[in-house]
CSV table of C-alpha atoms in Angstrom, one decimal:
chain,number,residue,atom,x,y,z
A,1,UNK,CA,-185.6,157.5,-46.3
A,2,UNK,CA,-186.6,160.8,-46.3
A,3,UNK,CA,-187.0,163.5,-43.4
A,4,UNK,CA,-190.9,163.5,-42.4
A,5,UNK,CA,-192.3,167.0,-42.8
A,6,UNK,CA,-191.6,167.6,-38.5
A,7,UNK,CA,-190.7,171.1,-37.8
A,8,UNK,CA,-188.9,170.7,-34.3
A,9,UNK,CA,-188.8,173.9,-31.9
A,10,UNK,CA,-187.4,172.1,-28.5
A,11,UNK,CA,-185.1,174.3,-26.5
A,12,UNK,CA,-182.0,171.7,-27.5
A,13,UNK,CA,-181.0,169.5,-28.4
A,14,UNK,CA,-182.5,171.5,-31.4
A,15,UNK,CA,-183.3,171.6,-34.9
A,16,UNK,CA,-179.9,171.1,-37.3
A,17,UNK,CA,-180.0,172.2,-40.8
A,18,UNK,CA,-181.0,169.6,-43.2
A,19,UNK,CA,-178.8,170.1,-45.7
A,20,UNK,CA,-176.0,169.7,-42.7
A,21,UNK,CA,-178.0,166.2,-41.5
A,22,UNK,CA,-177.4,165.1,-45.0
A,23,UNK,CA,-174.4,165.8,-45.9
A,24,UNK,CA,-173.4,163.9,-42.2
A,25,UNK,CA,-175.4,161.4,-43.8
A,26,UNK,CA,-173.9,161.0,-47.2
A,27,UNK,CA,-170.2,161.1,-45.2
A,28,UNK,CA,-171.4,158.6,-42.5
A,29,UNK,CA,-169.6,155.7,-44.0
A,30,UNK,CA,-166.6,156.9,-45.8
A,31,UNK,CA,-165.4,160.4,-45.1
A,32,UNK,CA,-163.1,162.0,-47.5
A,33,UNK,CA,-162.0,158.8,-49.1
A,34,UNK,CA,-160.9,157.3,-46.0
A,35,UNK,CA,-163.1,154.4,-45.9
A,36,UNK,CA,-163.7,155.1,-42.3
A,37,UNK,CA,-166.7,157.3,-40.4
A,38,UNK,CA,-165.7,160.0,-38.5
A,39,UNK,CA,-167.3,157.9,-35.5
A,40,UNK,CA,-164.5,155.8,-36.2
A,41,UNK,CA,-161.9,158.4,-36.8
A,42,UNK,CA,-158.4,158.9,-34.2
A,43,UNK,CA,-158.3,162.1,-32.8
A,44,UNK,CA,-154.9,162.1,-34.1
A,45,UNK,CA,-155.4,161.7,-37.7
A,46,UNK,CA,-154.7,164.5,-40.2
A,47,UNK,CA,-158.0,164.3,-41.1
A,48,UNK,CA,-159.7,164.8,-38.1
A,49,UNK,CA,-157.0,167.7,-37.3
A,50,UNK,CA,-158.1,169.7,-40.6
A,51,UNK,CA,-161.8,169.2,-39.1
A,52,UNK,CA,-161.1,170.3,-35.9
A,53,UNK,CA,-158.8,173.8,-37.2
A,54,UNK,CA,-161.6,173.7,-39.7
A,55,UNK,CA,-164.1,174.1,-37.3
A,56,UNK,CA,-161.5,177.1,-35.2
A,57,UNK,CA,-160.6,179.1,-38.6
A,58,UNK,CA,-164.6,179.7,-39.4
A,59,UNK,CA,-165.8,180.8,-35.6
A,60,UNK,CA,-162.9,182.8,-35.9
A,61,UNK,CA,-163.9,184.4,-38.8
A,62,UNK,CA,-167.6,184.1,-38.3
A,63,UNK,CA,-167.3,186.0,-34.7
A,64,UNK,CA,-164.1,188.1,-35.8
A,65,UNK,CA,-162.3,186.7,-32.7
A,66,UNK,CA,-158.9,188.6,-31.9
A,67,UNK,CA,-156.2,187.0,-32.2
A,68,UNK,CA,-155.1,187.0,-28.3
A,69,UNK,CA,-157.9,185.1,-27.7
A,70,UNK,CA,-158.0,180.6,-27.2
A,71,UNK,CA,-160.8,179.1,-28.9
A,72,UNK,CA,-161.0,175.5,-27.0
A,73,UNK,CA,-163.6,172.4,-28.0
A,74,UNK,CA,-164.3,171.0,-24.4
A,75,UNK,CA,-166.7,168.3,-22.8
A,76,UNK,CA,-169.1,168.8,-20.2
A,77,UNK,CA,-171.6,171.2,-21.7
A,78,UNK,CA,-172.6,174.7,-20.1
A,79,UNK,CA,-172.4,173.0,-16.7
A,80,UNK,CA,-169.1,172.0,-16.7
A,81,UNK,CA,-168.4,175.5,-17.2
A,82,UNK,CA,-170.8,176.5,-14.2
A,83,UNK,CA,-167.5,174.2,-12.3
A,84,UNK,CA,-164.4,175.5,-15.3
A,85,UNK,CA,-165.1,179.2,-14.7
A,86,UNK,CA,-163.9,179.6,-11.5
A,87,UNK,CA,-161.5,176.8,-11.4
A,88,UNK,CA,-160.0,178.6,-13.5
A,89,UNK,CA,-160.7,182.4,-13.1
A,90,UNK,CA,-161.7,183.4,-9.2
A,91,UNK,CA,-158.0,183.2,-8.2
A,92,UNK,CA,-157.6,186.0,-10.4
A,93,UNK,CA,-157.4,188.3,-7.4
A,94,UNK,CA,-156.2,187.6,-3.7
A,95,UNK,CA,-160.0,187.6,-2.8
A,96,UNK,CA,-161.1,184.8,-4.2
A,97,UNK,CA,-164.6,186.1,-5.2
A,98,UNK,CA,-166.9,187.0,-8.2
A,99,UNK,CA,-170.1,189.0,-8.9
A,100,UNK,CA,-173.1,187.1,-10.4
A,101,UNK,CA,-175.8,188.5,-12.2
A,102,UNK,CA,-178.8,186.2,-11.9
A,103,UNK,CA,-181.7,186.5,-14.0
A,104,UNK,CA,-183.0,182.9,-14.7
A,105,UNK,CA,-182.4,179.2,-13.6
A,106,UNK,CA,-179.2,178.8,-15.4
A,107,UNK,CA,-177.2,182.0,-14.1
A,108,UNK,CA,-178.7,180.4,-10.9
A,109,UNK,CA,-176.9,176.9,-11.3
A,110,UNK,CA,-173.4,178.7,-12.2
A,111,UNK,CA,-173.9,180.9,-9.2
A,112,UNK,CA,-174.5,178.1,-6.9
A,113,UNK,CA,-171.7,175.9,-8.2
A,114,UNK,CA,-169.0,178.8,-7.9
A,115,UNK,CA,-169.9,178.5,-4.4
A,116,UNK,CA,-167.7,175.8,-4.1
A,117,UNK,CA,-164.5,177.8,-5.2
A,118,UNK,CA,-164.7,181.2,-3.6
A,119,UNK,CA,-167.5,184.1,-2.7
A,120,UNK,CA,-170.4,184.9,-5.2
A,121,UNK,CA,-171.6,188.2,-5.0
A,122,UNK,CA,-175.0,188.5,-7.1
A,123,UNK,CA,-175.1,192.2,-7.8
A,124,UNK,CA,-178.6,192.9,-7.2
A,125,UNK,CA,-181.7,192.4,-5.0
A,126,UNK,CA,-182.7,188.7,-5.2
A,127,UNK,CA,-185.4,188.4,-8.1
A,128,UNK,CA,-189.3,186.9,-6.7
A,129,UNK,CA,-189.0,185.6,-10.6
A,130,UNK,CA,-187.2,185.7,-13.7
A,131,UNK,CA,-189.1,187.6,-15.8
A,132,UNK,CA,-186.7,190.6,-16.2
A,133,UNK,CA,-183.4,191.7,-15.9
A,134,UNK,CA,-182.4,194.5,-12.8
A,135,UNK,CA,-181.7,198.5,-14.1
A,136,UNK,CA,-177.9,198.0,-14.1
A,137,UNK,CA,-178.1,201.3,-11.5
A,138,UNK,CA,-179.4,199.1,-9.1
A,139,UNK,CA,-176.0,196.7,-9.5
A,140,UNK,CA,-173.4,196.5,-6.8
A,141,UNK,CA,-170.6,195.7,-8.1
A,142,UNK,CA,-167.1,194.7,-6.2
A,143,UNK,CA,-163.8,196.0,-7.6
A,144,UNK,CA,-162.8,193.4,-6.1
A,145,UNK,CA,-164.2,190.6,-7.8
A,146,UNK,CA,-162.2,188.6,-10.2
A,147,UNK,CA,-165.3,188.2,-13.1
A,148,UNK,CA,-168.6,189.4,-13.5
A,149,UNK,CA,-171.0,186.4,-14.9
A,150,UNK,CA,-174.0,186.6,-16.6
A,151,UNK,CA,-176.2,184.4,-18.9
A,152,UNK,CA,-177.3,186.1,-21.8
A,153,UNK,CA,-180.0,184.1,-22.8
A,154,UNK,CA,-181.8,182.2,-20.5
A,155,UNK,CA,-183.5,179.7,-22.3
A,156,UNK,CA,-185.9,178.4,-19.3
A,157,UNK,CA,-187.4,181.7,-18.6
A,158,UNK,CA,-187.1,183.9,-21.6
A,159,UNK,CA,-184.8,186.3,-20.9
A,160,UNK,CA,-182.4,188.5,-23.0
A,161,UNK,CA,-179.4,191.1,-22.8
A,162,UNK,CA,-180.0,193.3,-25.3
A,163,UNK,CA,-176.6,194.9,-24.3
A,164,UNK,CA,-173.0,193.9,-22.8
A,165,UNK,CA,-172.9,194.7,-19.5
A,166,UNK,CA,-170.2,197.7,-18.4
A,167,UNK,CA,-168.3,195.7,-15.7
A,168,UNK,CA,-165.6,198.8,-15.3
A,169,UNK,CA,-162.3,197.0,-15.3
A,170,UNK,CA,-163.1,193.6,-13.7
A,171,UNK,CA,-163.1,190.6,-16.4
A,172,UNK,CA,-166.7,189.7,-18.2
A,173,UNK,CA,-167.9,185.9,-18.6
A,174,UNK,CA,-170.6,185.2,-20.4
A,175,UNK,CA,-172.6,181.9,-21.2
A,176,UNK,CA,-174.1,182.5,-24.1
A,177,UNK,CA,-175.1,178.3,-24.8
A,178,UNK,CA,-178.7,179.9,-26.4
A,179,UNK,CA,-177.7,182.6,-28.0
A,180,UNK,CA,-174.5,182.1,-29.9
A,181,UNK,CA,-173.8,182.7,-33.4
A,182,UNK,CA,-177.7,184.2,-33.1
A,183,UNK,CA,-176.2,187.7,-34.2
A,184,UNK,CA,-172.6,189.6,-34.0
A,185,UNK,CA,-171.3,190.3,-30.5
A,186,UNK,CA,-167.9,191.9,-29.9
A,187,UNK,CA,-166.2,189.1,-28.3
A,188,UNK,CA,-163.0,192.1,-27.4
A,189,UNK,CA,-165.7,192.7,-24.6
A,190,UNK,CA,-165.3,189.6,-22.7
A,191,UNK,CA,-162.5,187.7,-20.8
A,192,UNK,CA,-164.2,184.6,-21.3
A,193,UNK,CA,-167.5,183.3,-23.2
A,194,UNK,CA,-168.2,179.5,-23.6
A,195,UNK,CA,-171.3,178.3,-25.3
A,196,UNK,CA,-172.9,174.2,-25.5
A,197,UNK,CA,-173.3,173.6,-29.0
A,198,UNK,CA,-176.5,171.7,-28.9
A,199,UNK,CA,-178.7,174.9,-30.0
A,200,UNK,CA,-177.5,176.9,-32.4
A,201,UNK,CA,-174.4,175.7,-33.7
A,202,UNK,CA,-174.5,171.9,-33.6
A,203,UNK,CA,-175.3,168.4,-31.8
A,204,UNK,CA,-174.8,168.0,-27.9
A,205,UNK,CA,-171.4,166.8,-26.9
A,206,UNK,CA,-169.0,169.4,-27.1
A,207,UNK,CA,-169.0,173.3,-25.8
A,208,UNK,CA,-167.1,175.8,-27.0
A,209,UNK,CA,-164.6,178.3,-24.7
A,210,UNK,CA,-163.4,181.6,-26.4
A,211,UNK,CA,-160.8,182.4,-23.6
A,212,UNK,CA,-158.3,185.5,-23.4
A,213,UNK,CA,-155.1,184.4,-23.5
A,214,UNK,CA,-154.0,186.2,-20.2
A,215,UNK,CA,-156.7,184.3,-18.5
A,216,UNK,CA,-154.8,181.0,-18.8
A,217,UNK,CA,-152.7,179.7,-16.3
A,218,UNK,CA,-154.5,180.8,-13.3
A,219,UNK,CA,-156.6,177.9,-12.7
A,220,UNK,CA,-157.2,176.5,-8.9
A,221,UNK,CA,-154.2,173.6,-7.5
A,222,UNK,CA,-157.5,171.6,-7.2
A,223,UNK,CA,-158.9,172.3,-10.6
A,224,UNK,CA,-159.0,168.8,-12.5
A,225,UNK,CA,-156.8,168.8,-15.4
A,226,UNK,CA,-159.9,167.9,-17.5
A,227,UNK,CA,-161.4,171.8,-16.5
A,228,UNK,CA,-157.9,173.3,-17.0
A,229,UNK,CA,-158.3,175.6,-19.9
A,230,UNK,CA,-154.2,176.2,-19.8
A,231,UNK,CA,-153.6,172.4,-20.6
A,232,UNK,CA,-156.6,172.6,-23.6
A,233,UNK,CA,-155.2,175.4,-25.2
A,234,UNK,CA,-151.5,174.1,-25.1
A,235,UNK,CA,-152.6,170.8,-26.8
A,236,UNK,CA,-155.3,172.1,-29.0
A,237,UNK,CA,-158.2,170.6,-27.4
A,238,UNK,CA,-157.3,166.9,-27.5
A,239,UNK,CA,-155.4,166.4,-24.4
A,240,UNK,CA,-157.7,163.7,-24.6
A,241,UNK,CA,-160.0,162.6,-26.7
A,242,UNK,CA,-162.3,164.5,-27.9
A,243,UNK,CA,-166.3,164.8,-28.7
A,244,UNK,CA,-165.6,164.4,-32.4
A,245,UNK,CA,-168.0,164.0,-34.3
A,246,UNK,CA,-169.9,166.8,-32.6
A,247,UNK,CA,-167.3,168.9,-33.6
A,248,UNK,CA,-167.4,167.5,-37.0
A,249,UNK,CA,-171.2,168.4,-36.7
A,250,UNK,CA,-170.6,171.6,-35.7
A,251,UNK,CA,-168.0,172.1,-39.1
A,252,UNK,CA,-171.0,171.5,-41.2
A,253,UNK,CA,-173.2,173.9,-39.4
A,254,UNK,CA,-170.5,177.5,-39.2
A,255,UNK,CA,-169.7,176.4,-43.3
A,256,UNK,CA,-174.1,176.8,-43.4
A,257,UNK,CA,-174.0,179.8,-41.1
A,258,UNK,CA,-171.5,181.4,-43.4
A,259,UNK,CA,-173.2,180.7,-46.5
A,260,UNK,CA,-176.1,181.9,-45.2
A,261,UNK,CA,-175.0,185.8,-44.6
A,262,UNK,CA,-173.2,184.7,-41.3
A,263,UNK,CA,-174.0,186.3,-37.7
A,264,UNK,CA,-175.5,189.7,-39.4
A,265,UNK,CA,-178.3,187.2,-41.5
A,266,UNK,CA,-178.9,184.9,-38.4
A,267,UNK,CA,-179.6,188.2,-36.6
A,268,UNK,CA,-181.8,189.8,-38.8
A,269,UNK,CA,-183.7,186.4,-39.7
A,270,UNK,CA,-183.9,185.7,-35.7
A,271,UNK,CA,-185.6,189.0,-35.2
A,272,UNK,CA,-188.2,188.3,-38.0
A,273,UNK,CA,-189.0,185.3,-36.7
A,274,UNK,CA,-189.6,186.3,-33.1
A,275,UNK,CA,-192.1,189.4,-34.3
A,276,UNK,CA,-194.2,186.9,-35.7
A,277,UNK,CA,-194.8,185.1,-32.5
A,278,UNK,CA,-194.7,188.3,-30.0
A,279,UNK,CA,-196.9,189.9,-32.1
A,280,UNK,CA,-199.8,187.7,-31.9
A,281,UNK,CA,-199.3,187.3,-28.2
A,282,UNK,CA,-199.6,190.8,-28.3
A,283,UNK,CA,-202.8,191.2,-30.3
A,284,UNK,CA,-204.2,188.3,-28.4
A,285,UNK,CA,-205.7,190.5,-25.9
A,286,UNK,CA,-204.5,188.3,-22.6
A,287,UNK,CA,-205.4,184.9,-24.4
A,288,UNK,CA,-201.5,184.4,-24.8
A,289,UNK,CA,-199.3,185.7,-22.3
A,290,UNK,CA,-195.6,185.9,-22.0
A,291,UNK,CA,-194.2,187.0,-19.0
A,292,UNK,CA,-191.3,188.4,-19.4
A,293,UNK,CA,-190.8,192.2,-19.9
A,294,UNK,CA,-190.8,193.6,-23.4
A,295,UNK,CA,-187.5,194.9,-23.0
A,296,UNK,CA,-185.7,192.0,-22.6
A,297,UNK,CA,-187.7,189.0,-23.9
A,298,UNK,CA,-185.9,186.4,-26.1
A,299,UNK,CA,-185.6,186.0,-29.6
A,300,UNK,CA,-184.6,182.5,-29.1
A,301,UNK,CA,-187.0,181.1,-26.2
A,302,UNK,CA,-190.3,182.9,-26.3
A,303,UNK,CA,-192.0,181.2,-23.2
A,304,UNK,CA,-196.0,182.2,-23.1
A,305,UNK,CA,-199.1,180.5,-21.2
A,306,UNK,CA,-202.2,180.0,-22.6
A,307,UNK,CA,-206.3,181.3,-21.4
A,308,UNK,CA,-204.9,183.2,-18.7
A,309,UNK,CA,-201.4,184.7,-16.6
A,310,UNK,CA,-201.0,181.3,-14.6
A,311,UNK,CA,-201.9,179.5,-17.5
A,312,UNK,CA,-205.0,177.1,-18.4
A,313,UNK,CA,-203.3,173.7,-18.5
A,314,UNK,CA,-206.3,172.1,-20.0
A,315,UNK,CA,-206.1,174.5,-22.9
A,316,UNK,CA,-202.4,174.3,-23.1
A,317,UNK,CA,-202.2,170.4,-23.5
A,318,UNK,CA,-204.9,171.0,-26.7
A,319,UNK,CA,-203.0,173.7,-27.9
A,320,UNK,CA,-199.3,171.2,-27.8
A,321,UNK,CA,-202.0,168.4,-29.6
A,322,UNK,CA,-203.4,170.4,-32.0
A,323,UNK,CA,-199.6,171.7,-33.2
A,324,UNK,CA,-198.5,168.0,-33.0
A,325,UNK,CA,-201.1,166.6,-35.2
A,326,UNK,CA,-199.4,169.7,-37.6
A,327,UNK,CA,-195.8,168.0,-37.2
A,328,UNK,CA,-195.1,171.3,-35.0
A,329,UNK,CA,-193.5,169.5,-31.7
A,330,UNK,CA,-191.2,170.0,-28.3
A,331,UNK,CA,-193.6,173.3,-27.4
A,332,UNK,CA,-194.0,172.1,-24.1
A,333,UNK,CA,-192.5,174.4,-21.7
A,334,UNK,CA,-189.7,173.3,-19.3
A,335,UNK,CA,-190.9,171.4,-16.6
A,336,UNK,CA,-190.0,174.3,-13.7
A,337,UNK,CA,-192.4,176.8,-15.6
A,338,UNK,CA,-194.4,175.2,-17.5
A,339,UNK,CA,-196.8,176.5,-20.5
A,340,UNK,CA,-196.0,176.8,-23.7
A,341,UNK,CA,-191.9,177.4,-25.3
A,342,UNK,CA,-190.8,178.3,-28.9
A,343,UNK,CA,-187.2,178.1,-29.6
A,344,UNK,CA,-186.3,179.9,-32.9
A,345,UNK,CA,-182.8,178.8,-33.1
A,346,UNK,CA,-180.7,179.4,-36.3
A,347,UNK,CA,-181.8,176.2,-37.9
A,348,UNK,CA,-185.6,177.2,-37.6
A,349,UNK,CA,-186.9,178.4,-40.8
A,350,UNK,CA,-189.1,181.6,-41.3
A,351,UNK,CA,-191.3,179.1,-43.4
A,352,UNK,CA,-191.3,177.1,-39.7
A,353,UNK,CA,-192.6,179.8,-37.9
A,354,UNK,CA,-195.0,181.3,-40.4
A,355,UNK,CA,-196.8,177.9,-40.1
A,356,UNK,CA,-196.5,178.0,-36.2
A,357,UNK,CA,-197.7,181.9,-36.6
A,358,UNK,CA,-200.7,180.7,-38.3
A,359,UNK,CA,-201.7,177.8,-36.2
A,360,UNK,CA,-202.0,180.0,-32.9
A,361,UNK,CA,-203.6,182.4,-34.7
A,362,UNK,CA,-206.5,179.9,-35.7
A,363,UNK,CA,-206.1,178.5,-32.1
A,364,UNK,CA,-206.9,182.1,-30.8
A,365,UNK,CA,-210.0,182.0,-33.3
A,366,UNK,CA,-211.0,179.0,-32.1
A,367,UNK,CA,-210.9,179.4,-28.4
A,368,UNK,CA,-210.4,183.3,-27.4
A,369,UNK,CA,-214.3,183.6,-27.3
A,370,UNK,CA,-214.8,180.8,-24.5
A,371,UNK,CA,-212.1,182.7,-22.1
A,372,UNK,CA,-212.5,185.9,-20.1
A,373,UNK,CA,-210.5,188.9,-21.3
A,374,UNK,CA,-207.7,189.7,-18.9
């Protein structure tokens, strides 16, 4: 059967490439020969070990990780990070605490959650909302701390680093679940970064931690073993068993990343694609509105309302039924925000957002003259 014509934009799990769906699809039932699925695969098997160091050799290459860094396949998503992180990291220093930089809802969650485990710090005044990120001058930062965390894509709200944050000599983390692989970063900047798969690199199940290797064995007495990132990295990520065939997924997708261009293409393609839609809620004149501040809005998440700031719902809800009668769907906005969301992960196509460009264009035509210029 083939794929209907459905161009997905939700926020994850997101759009794969189809030529990765069908290859999965063509391997379902016998993978390499061995008459099994990789659904049905050991953990233990040679073949699944060549997946899995498959899978580590192109990130490696793909993100030009050093060498004195772990690259772990974990469970748990970007929240059991929000819990792993300071496990394992804020008894770094006698202290016990770490500085937070909180600029949308999931920075938020980590920050609450480390809680648990020490004192968080967030380094600047407490944001009304998350539609920008503070002047780093503004930033109190403790020498103290054991990390400085950040998020640098929030994908409920919209917003972006466009830069690595200077954190002096205290360790970085970053969560970069929405933005990874979406253009080259210099992972020699960070102590830690882990990343859910589910958006830009593969299918939900399995998160990836890029740890340094002096990081390891620092971990909490009451940090489960699960969390420990010194027992994943000593047994290659399958002290137990593993998410498999998300990492088998997740193969696929780095061998397409790589024979696209790699992290330089996804860049330059994610940048194309986020003009088109910032531009015509620029031209629009008020009629779409994003919130966030120029500087730092996403090229992934590009949240906007429609009619006016707040949003006209009733315009809104036509606007998600005229672009679903298209086969353009998952626009709605997260439920804490509302409005309208396009995610423009790697897997989304210029072609995808050229035809979502031209719909809100018509849908400005259509309905700009019945609102109020704002």
């Amino acid at each position: 059967m083939e794929k209907k014509n459905t161009v997905h934009f939700g926020a994850g799990p997101a759009k794969l490439p189809p030529s990765v769906l069908i290859q999965a699809q063509r391997e379902l039932l016998n993978y390499s020969g061995t008459g099994i699925s990789v659904l049905e695969m050991s953990h233990r098997t040679s073949e699944f070990t060549k997946i899995i160091n498959t899978a580590e050799n192109l990130l490696r290459e793909l993100m030009n990780i050093p060498e004195n860094y772990k690259v772990l396949f974990v469970h748990g998503g970007g929240t059991g990070q929000f819990s792993a992180v300071p496990l394992n990291l804020i008894g770094l220093k006698k202290d016990r605490c770490a500085d937070y930089i909180v600029t949308g809802a999931w920075s938020e969650r980590a920050a609450k959650e480390a809680q648990k485990y020490g004192s968080v710090n967030v380094v600047h005044p407490q944001l009304d909302t998350y539609t920008c990120i503070p002047d780093s001058s503004t930033w109190s930062l403790n020498p103290s701390a054991s990390y400085v965390y950040y998020c640098s894509n929030e994908t409920v709200h919209g917003v972006e680093f466009n830069f690595i944050p200077d954190t002096k000599d205290v360790i970085l983390v970053s969560d970069m679940s929405s933005n990874f692989l979406s253009r080259p970063i210099d992972v020699s900047k960070f102590g830690l970064i882990f990343a859910g798969a589910q958006k830009n690199i593969g299918c939900a199940g399995v998160t990836v931690v890029i740890v340094r290797e002096d990081l390891l064995g620092k971990a909490l007495r009451e940090c489960p073993i699960i969390l420990d990132y010194k027992v994943q990295a000593e047994n290659n990520s399958l002290y137990n068993t593993p998410s498999c065939f998300s990492i088998y997924i997740m193969k696929l997708v780095l061998e397409w990343i790589k024979g696209n261009g790699g992290a330089e293409a996804m860049e330059i393609l994610n940048r194309q694609k986020s003009s088109l839609i910032y531009d015509i809620i620029n031209i629009s004149n008020g009629f779409y509105c994003c919130p966030v501040d120029v500087q730092c809005q996403s090229r992934m998440n590009v949240p906007f309302r429609i009619g006016k700031k707040e949003g006209d719902e009733s315009l809104e809800k036509l606007f998600l039924d005229g672009a679903s009668k298209l086969g353009m769907i998952s626009l709605k906005g997260h439920r804490s925000v509302g409005g309208i969301r396009v995610s423009l992960y790697n897997a989304v196509t210029l072609e995808d957002t050229q035809a979502l460009s031209a719909y809100m264009k018509d849908f400005l035509k259509d309905h700009h003259h019945n609102e109020v210029d704002h």
